Structure formats: C-alpha cells, structure tokens
C-alpha cells in the first residue's frame, strides 16, 4: 500500500466527479460534497494518505459564488506526499460539509475551528461547539464581512460585565493593521507597523483625492 | 518626668520587650515584605515570571517567592500575558476570590494595553476588568523589570493608610 505518483489520475479513474485543481505545490482536486467521505476513505485505506494534516475553509468574499470552499490536507507518512481536496459549499448563507470525524478523530477539533471562525457547519459532527471564541459569540470572525478590529458584544460572563462595565469592543487599529515589510532592508525598517499613520480612531482619515 | 535615662534609642534592658511604633508602619512592613504572588501566566511573559522566581534573579530577595496557585492564599495577582475576552471573566473571578488586601501587577505590553494584539479576540488592557497597581512595559519585560515593579508596589504598600481601614468600624 503506497501513495501513487499520480494521485489525481488514480482518483479520477475511480471517482467520476473528481476534477484536477490548479495548485502551486501539491496535487489538488476539486470534488462534490457527495464524494468527499468516499474519496477521503479511499485515500486513507488504498493510497496510504494516512495522516489528516488540516481541515479549513476559504471565504472568497461576500459577493462570490460559491462563497465557501472547504479544504482537506492529507499526508502519506510512508511516502511523504501531500494531497489537497477542495469542496465548494452549495449554500452561501448556510455552508455545510460532511464530517470526517468517522475517519480521523483529529478531524473533530479542525472542524470545530472551521465552524467557529468561518461558520461552516459539518453535518453529523458529534460535538459541533465553538472551540476558540466563547459559546454564544454571535459572529464568525474569519468571514470577509467581519472587520479585523471586531464588533462590540457583551463579555461572555454577564456578572463580570455588569461589575466591570467592560465589553468586547472593536480594537483600536490606529492606522493598522500592523504588517511587517519585506525585501532588502534593515530589521528596524522591517518591524511591523501601520501602513497608513495619517489617521487614527481619534483623527479622521483624510479624504482621498 | 525627670529621668536618669540618657538613652535615646530603644533599649530592652530599660523598656522590656516592648517596641513603640505606628500601626501603619508595622502592618505595611509586614504586607510589603511578604507579597505572595498569584501567577496569572497567560503567555510568554509567564516565562520571564518564572525566570524572576528562579535562582539567577531570585524574587525571594524581595519576600515574594511564595507563588500561590490558589487565589485564597495570594496577595498580588501578576497578570503575565495576553488576556483574551474569553479569559477575561475568569481573570476577574480569580481576582474576586483573592482576600483583601490585594494588588495587581500588569506585566508586559499585552496585559497593560493589549500589546500587539489589536484584534477582535483580545482585551485591550487588563485594567478594564481589574484595578491595576503597577504596569510593566516590555514584550516581554526582563525579570529585572518585574523586580522593579515589585519594589514599586512595596513602596506603594508602604504609603497606604492600612490601620485606618483595619480598625474602622465596618
């Protein structure tokens, strides 16, 4: 049982709806939701892709259709080959994907994270709770329509919120986000800093010409 | 009263086992010399906190070596690291569980102001949920900076009117 050199061709001969996906690094395929579990199982049991590296998703933007694409990364620990699976979600408002928890227990937390941050629901997941943000948090922060600074919501504990008067407020960006510069420069110039320091929360952004 | 005693300083042979002083001075001396920290280690600052407690820097020189992981036994919460909004209520609850008198040191940029985490997930300064006595700059601060903060806290404790609150009728 070894990972085949041409995993895309091997999958295409077995699964009719699998198509190759443009990729800058590892072999990648597109596939419909109905075939995800069968392909994952075939990759694990027949092609020796035994290690689930990551499950995540992409939000292509509020206007895009399909808006959400779920990504699986597998690794063959015997042949040191990666493969990437991509599945477009049918619904833009209620994206759903099948759960891989039956194949890899590790999928549990990956799927909870994807649900937490991007709002992709994994059907028949045994315990689909948020994993990073607190229970009851109303947004999915990695969606494109969620601002980096955040949206004001009450603290997770009502008692503490009443006692302190604090709430989860939008963070002051002060001309940010703060990003490092790349290229040939000394390390001081490469330090992360706001790209546009002409405005802050307290001084309005100058109107562009 | 006329007396033959010319001693100006305290002398046990004359006065017996009695020392006369101010209650504030004694109470504050006791409190500031045995600040038991509650290590609220939430990120990399906690590593420097451990460094301050270890042999090279030795926080025991300032009477604060008794790190207590129970808030009931601690006097000073050292918030060492990034406080997320998810963690913030728990920090406040642990602070509430500490017995009076109690103090808070905000160690490092994150605890003081949110630091580099200007994001939806991070509390922008622990002073929004607990009263902070001493802030330490740095990312992370060196152990010397923590020791400096401890000395500043000790001098702050030394200036408190402790007896007033201690003997005041509730």
Coordinates of N, CA and C in Angstrom, one line a residue, chain A residues 131-132 134 141 148 150 157 159 163-164 168-169 171-172 174 178, chain B residues 85-86 88-89 92-93 96 117-121 123-124 128-129:
Chain A
X131 N -14.7 26.5 19.4 CA -13.6 26.0 20.1 C -12.6 27.1 20.5
X132 N -12.6 28.3 19.8 CA -11.8 29.4 20.2 C -12.6 30.5 20.8
X134 N -16.0 32.1 22.6 CA -16.8 31.5 23.6 C -18.2 31.2 23.1
X141 N -15.5 35.1 13.0 CA -14.5 36.2 12.8 C -13.7 36.1 11.5
X148 N -11.5 43.3 11.1 CA -10.4 42.8 11.9 C -10.5 43.3 13.3
X150 N -13.1 43.9 15.0 CA -14.1 43.2 15.8 C -15.4 44.1 15.9
X157 N -19.4 36.6 30.4 CA -19.9 36.4 31.7 C -20.7 37.7 32.1
X159 N -22.3 38.6 34.8 CA -22.0 39.1 36.1 C -20.7 40.0 36.1
X163 N -20.4 44.0 36.6 CA -19.5 44.5 37.7 C -18.4 45.5 37.1
X164 N -17.9 45.2 36.0 CA -16.8 46.0 35.4 C -17.2 47.0 34.4
X168 N -16.6 43.4 25.0 CA -15.6 43.2 23.9 C -15.8 44.2 22.8
X169 N -14.9 45.2 22.9 CA -15.1 46.4 21.9 C -14.2 46.1 20.7
X171 N -11.1 46.7 18.6 CA -9.8 47.1 19.0 C -9.3 48.3 18.2
X172 N -8.6 49.2 18.9 CA -8.1 50.4 18.1 C -7.1 50.0 17.1
X174 N -5.7 52.2 14.9 CA -4.7 53.3 14.8 C -3.9 53.3 13.5
X178 N -1.2 46.1 11.4 CA 0.2 46.3 11.5 C 0.9 45.1 10.8
Chain B
X85 N -10.8 38.0 25.5 CA -12.1 38.2 26.0 C -12.7 37.0 26.6
X86 N -12.4 35.8 26.1 CA -12.9 34.6 26.6 C -12.3 34.3 28.0
X88 N -11.1 36.8 30.1 CA -11.2 38.0 30.9 C -12.1 37.7 32.1
X89 N -13.3 37.1 32.0 CA -14.2 36.9 33.1 C -13.5 36.0 34.2
X92 N -11.1 38.0 36.2 CA -11.8 38.8 37.2 C -12.3 38.0 38.4
X93 N -12.8 36.8 38.1 CA -13.3 35.9 39.1 C -12.2 35.5 40.1
X96 N -11.5 38.3 42.2 CA -12.5 38.4 43.3 C -12.3 37.4 44.4
X117 N -1.7 42.7 20.0 CA -2.9 42.1 19.5 C -4.1 43.0 19.4
X118 N -4.1 43.8 18.4 CA -5.3 44.7 18.2 C -6.3 43.9 17.4
X119 N -7.0 43.0 18.0 CA -7.9 42.1 17.3 C -9.2 42.0 18.1
X120 N -10.1 41.3 17.4 CA -11.4 41.1 18.0 C -11.4 40.2 19.2
X121 N -10.3 39.5 19.4 CA -10.3 38.5 20.5 C -9.6 38.9 21.7
X123 N -8.6 41.4 24.9 CA -8.9 42.5 25.8 C -7.8 43.6 25.8
X124 N -8.2 44.8 25.5 CA -7.2 45.9 25.3 C -6.7 46.5 26.6
X128 N -9.2 47.2 32.3 CA -10.7 47.3 32.1 C -11.5 46.4 33.0
X129 N -10.9 45.3 33.6 CA -11.6 44.4 34.4 C -11.1 44.3 35.8

